[in-house]
Coordinates of C-alpha atoms and ligand atoms in Angstrom, one line a residue:
M1 CA 39.9 36.4 -76.8
S2 CA 39.1 38.5 -73.7
V3 CA 38.8 36.7 -70.3
E4 CA 37.0 37.9 -67.1
N5 CA 39.2 39.5 -64.6
K6 CA 39.1 37.1 -61.7
G7 CA 41.2 39.2 -59.2
T8 CA 44.6 38.4 -58.0
A9 CA 46.2 35.1 -57.3
L10 CA 49.0 34.8 -54.9
V11 CA 51.1 31.6 -55.7
T12 CA 53.9 30.5 -53.4
G13 CA 56.8 28.5 -54.8
A14 CA 56.1 29.9 -58.3
S15 CA 59.7 29.8 -59.5
S16 CA 59.7 26.2 -60.7
G17 CA 57.7 23.1 -61.1
I18 CA 54.0 22.9 -60.1
G19 CA 53.9 26.5 -58.9
E20 CA 55.2 27.8 -62.2
V21 CA 52.3 26.1 -64.1
Y22 CA 49.7 27.2 -61.7
A23 CA 51.0 30.7 -62.4
E24 CA 50.8 30.2 -66.4
R25 CA 47.3 28.7 -66.1
L26 CA 45.8 31.1 -63.5
A27 CA 46.8 34.1 -65.5
A28 CA 45.5 32.3 -68.8
R29 CA 42.2 32.1 -66.7
G30 CA 42.0 35.9 -66.0
Y31 CA 44.0 36.3 -62.7
D32 CA 46.6 38.9 -62.0
L33 CA 49.4 37.3 -60.1
I34 CA 51.7 37.8 -57.2
L35 CA 54.5 35.3 -57.5
V36 CA 56.4 34.4 -54.3
A37 CA 59.7 32.4 -53.8
R38 CA 63.3 33.0 -53.1
R39 CA 64.7 32.9 -56.5
L40 CA 63.7 36.3 -57.9
D41 CA 65.4 35.8 -61.2
R42 CA 63.2 33.0 -61.9
L43 CA 60.2 34.8 -60.8
D44 CA 60.9 37.8 -62.9
A45 CA 61.7 35.8 -66.0
L46 CA 58.4 34.0 -65.5
A47 CA 56.4 37.2 -64.9
R48 CA 57.8 38.8 -68.1
K49 CA 56.8 35.7 -70.0
I50 CA 53.3 35.4 -68.5
G51 CA 52.8 39.2 -68.8
A52 CA 53.7 39.2 -72.5
A53 CA 51.4 36.2 -73.3
T54 CA 48.3 37.3 -71.3
G55 CA 48.6 41.0 -70.5
R56 CA 47.9 40.3 -67.0
K57 CA 49.6 42.3 -64.1
I58 CA 52.2 40.2 -62.5
E59 CA 54.2 41.0 -59.5
T60 CA 57.1 39.1 -57.8
L61 CA 57.7 39.1 -54.2
K62 CA 61.0 37.6 -52.9
A63 CA 60.2 35.7 -49.6
D64 CA 62.1 32.7 -47.9
L65 CA 59.2 31.0 -46.1
T66 CA 61.5 29.6 -43.5
E67 CA 61.9 33.2 -42.2
R68 CA 59.0 34.3 -39.8
A69 CA 59.5 38.0 -41.0
D70 CA 59.0 37.1 -44.7
V71 CA 55.9 34.9 -43.9
A72 CA 54.6 37.8 -41.9
T73 CA 55.1 40.1 -44.9
V74 CA 53.1 37.7 -47.2
E75 CA 50.5 37.1 -44.5
K76 CA 49.9 40.9 -44.3
R77 CA 49.7 41.1 -48.2
V78 CA 47.0 38.3 -48.2
A79 CA 45.2 40.2 -45.4
E80 CA 45.4 43.6 -46.8
D81 CA 45.3 43.5 -50.5
A82 CA 41.6 43.5 -51.3
S83 CA 42.5 42.4 -54.9
I84 CA 43.6 39.0 -53.9
T85 CA 40.9 36.4 -54.5
L86 CA 43.0 33.1 -54.7
L87 CA 45.8 31.9 -52.4
V88 CA 47.8 28.9 -53.7
N89 CA 49.8 27.3 -51.1
N90 CA 52.4 25.5 -53.3
A91 CA 55.8 26.0 -51.9
G92 CA 57.3 23.0 -50.3
I93 CA 60.5 20.9 -49.9
S94 CA 61.3 17.3 -49.3
L95 CA 64.0 15.7 -47.2
N96 CA 67.2 13.9 -48.2
G97 CA 66.7 10.7 -46.3
S98 CA 64.6 10.2 -43.2
F99 CA 64.5 10.9 -39.4
L100 CA 67.7 9.0 -39.0
D101 CA 69.6 11.1 -41.7
N102 CA 68.5 14.7 -41.0
D103 CA 69.6 17.1 -38.3
S104 CA 67.2 19.4 -36.3
D105 CA 67.9 22.3 -38.7
A106 CA 66.7 20.4 -41.8
I107 CA 63.6 19.1 -40.0
E108 CA 62.8 22.5 -38.6
K109 CA 63.1 23.9 -42.1
L110 CA 60.7 21.4 -43.6
I111 CA 58.3 22.0 -41.0
A112 CA 58.5 26.0 -41.7
I113 CA 57.9 25.7 -45.3
N114 CA 55.5 22.8 -45.4
I115 CA 53.6 23.4 -42.3
T116 CA 54.1 26.8 -40.5
A117 CA 53.8 28.9 -43.7
P118 CA 50.9 27.4 -45.5
T119 CA 49.1 27.1 -42.2
L120 CA 49.4 30.8 -41.4
L121 CA 48.8 31.9 -44.9
T122 CA 45.6 29.8 -45.1
A123 CA 44.4 31.4 -41.7
A124 CA 45.1 34.8 -42.9
A125 CA 43.4 34.2 -46.2
A126 CA 40.4 32.4 -44.7
K127 CA 39.8 35.3 -42.4
T128 CA 40.1 37.9 -44.9
F129 CA 38.0 36.0 -47.6
V130 CA 35.1 35.2 -45.2
A131 CA 35.1 38.9 -44.3
R132 CA 35.0 39.9 -48.0
G133 CA 32.5 37.1 -48.8
H134 CA 34.5 35.4 -51.3
G135 CA 37.8 33.8 -52.1
G136 CA 39.6 30.5 -52.8
I137 CA 42.5 28.6 -51.0
I138 CA 44.3 25.9 -52.9
N139 CA 46.8 23.9 -50.6
I140 CA 49.2 21.6 -52.4
A141 CA 49.5 18.4 -50.2
S142 CA 50.6 15.0 -51.6
V143 CA 49.2 11.5 -51.8
L144 CA 52.0 10.6 -49.4
A145 CA 49.4 11.9 -46.8
F146 CA 47.9 8.5 -47.0
A147 CA 51.3 6.7 -47.2
P148 CA 53.3 7.3 -44.0
E149 CA 55.4 4.2 -44.7
M150 CA 56.9 5.8 -47.8
F151 CA 59.9 8.1 -47.7
D152 CA 60.1 10.0 -44.4
G153 CA 57.2 10.4 -42.2
I154 CA 58.2 14.1 -41.8
Y155 CA 57.4 15.2 -45.3
S156 CA 54.3 12.9 -45.6
G157 CA 53.1 14.1 -42.2
S158 CA 53.4 17.8 -43.2
K159 CA 51.2 16.9 -46.3
A160 CA 48.8 15.0 -44.0
H161 CA 48.6 18.1 -41.9
L162 CA 47.9 20.3 -45.0
L163 CA 45.0 17.8 -46.0
N164 CA 43.7 18.0 -42.5
V165 CA 43.7 21.6 -42.3
S166 CA 42.0 21.8 -45.6
Q167 CA 39.2 19.4 -44.7
S168 CA 38.6 21.0 -41.5
L169 CA 38.4 24.5 -42.9
A170 CA 36.0 23.3 -45.8
T171 CA 33.7 22.0 -43.2
Q172 CA 33.7 25.3 -41.4
L173 CA 33.3 27.3 -44.7
K174 CA 30.2 25.5 -45.7
G175 CA 27.4 27.9 -46.5
T176 CA 29.9 30.6 -47.3
S177 CA 31.3 31.3 -50.8
V178 CA 34.9 30.8 -49.7
R179 CA 36.4 27.7 -51.2
V180 CA 39.1 25.4 -50.1
Q181 CA 40.8 22.7 -51.9
A182 CA 43.6 20.3 -51.2
V183 CA 45.5 18.9 -54.2
L184 CA 47.2 15.6 -53.7
P185 CA 49.8 14.9 -56.4
G186 CA 51.4 11.6 -56.9
A187 CA 54.9 11.6 -58.1
T188 CA 55.2 14.7 -60.4
R189 CA 58.3 15.6 -62.6
S190 CA 59.9 18.6 -60.8
E191 CA 63.2 19.8 -59.1
I192 CA 62.0 18.6 -55.9
W193 CA 63.3 15.1 -56.4
E194 CA 66.7 16.1 -57.4
N195 CA 66.8 18.7 -54.7
S196 CA 66.2 16.0 -52.3
G197 CA 68.8 13.6 -53.6
K198 CA 66.4 11.2 -55.6
D199 CA 66.3 10.2 -59.2
I200 CA 62.6 10.1 -59.9
D201 CA 62.9 7.8 -62.9
A202 CA 65.0 5.3 -61.4
M203 CA 62.9 5.1 -58.2
L204 CA 59.4 5.1 -59.8
P205 CA 59.4 4.1 -63.5
G206 CA 56.1 4.5 -65.1
M207 CA 54.5 6.5 -62.0
V208 CA 55.7 10.0 -63.0
M209 CA 53.0 12.6 -63.9
E210 CA 54.0 15.9 -65.8
T211 CA 53.4 19.3 -64.0
A212 CA 51.1 20.5 -66.7
D213 CA 48.8 17.3 -66.5
L214 CA 48.8 17.7 -62.8
V215 CA 47.9 21.3 -62.6
D216 CA 45.2 21.1 -65.4
A217 CA 43.6 18.1 -63.5
A218 CA 43.7 19.8 -60.2
L219 CA 42.1 23.1 -61.6
L220 CA 39.2 20.9 -63.0
G221 CA 38.8 19.5 -59.6
Y222 CA 38.7 23.0 -58.4
D223 CA 36.1 24.1 -60.9
R224 CA 34.0 21.1 -59.7
G225 CA 34.1 22.2 -56.2
E226 CA 36.1 19.4 -55.0
V227 CA 37.6 19.5 -51.5
V228 CA 40.2 16.7 -52.0
T229 CA 41.6 16.3 -55.6
I230 CA 43.8 13.4 -56.3
P231 CA 44.8 13.7 -60.0
P232 CA 46.6 10.3 -60.3
L233 CA 43.7 8.3 -58.6
A234 CA 41.8 6.5 -61.5
D235 CA 39.2 4.8 -59.0
E236 CA 37.7 7.6 -57.2
Q237 CA 35.7 5.3 -55.1
Q238 CA 38.9 4.0 -53.3
F239 CA 39.3 7.5 -51.9
L240 CA 35.6 7.8 -51.1
T241 CA 35.5 4.4 -49.5
Y242 CA 38.6 5.2 -47.3
D243 CA 37.1 8.5 -46.2
A244 CA 33.7 7.2 -45.4
A245 CA 35.4 4.5 -43.1
R246 CA 37.2 7.3 -41.4
V247 CA 34.2 9.2 -40.9
A248 CA 32.2 6.2 -39.7
M249 CA 34.9 5.5 -37.0
G250 CA 34.2 9.1 -35.6
P251 CA 31.3 8.3 -33.2
N252 CA 33.5 5.4 -31.7
L253 CA 36.4 7.3 -30.9
S254 CA 35.7 9.0 -27.6
R255 CA 34.0 7.0 -24.8
K256 CA 33.9 7.2 -21.2
D257 CA 34.7 3.4 -20.9
V258 CA 38.0 1.7 -22.0
A259 CA 37.6 -0.6 -24.9
P260 CA 37.1 -4.1 -23.8
R261 CA 40.5 -5.3 -25.4
Y262 CA 42.4 -3.0 -22.9
R263 CA 40.7 -4.1 -19.8
A264 CA 43.0 -6.2 -17.6
Ligands
NAP301 P1 59.9 22.4 -57.0 O1 60.0 22.5 -58.5 O2 61.0 22.2 -56.3 O3 59.2 23.6 -56.4 C1 59.3 24.1 -55.1 C2 58.9 25.6 -54.9 O4 59.1 25.9 -53.5 C3 59.9 26.5 -55.6 O5 59.4 27.4 -56.3 C4 60.8 26.9 -54.5 O6 61.3 28.4 -54.8 C5 59.8 26.9 -53.3 N1 60.5 27.2 -52.1 C6 61.3 26.1 -51.6 N2 61.9 26.6 -50.5 C7 61.4 27.8 -50.2 C8 61.6 28.8 -49.3 N3 62.4 28.6 -48.1 N4 60.8 29.7 -49.4 C9 60.0 30.0 -50.2 N5 59.7 29.3 -51.4 C10 60.4 28.1 -51.2 O7 58.9 21.3 -56.5 P2 57.5 21.0 -56.9 O8 57.3 19.5 -57.0 O9 56.8 22.0 -58.0 O10 56.8 21.3 -55.5 C11 55.6 22.1 -55.3 C12 54.7 21.6 -54.2 O11 54.1 20.2 -54.7 C13 55.4 21.2 -52.9 O12 54.5 21.5 -51.9 C14 55.6 19.8 -53.0 O13 55.5 19.2 -51.7 C15 54.2 19.3 -53.6 N6 54.2 17.9 -54.2 C16 55.3 17.7 -55.2 C17 55.2 16.5 -55.7 C18 56.2 16.0 -56.8 O14 56.4 14.7 -56.9 N7 56.8 16.9 -57.5 C19 54.4 15.4 -55.1 C20 53.4 15.7 -54.3 C21 53.3 17.1 -53.6 P3 62.8 28.9 -54.5 O15 63.6 27.8 -54.5 O16 62.9 29.8 -55.5 O17 62.5 29.5 -53.2

């Protein structure tokens, strides 16, 4: 069966987990791929596998997204490669422990990968896609954006940042043909848990989604034009009510007068 050529999707963190499934699914949907991560051997093996299965053009790009120079290389590619029509900001890490257990280097590294890199790549993609009149950005955030009490607030804060950036950008992009989606997975089976010293099955029995289910659901949300997609949330109204309450608070959040309860 032939599929329509959709241009090129650049996927960060494609060497494992959720990013690997995005790569497979996007190629099957007709995208050529640029796969970005540090483990080039795994990217190359995936590229060969997907190339053989789909016949798509797959390129691998070794980049350490904690390194400003490597981020700049990817940014430049996004800005200058006119074939790129979709950016998937998926690379991310979690911390082993919390504020009290991690040194400055570990915290800075998380901020570099989870906040700085996807923010700069989103900015580069948004500018270039608006100039070209089309394109899409998918930011992999997390349900922890809504749950600062769970785990460390640094990881959840980084995901709240991505959600915020995506919602803000979606507002700015209204009326254009450029799309942005924030995907909020719950616990999903991948290496991220083991890499941050957690046994996912022991911690969260019965709460763990498979990467394939997560990505298929997220792409369905993308097809439907959702700005925020939360694959595990069965009752969508819970999010809509939450978000409506947030928006309703807006007009009351900036006033000349101090709120009565703070008057001496
Ligand atoms: P994963 O299997 O550990 O994948 C993480 C990816 O990020 C890998 O491809 C890794 O590639 C890449 N990466 C890590 N450090 C990097 C660096 N310095 N430079 C470039 N790439 C780097 O975990 P995953 O669960 O699929 O994570 C994907 C995204 O989903 C993350 O943003 C994560 O926060 C988010 N998420 C996951 C869950 C979950 O429960 N799994 C839940 C909510 C959100 P290399 O090591 O080869 O560089």
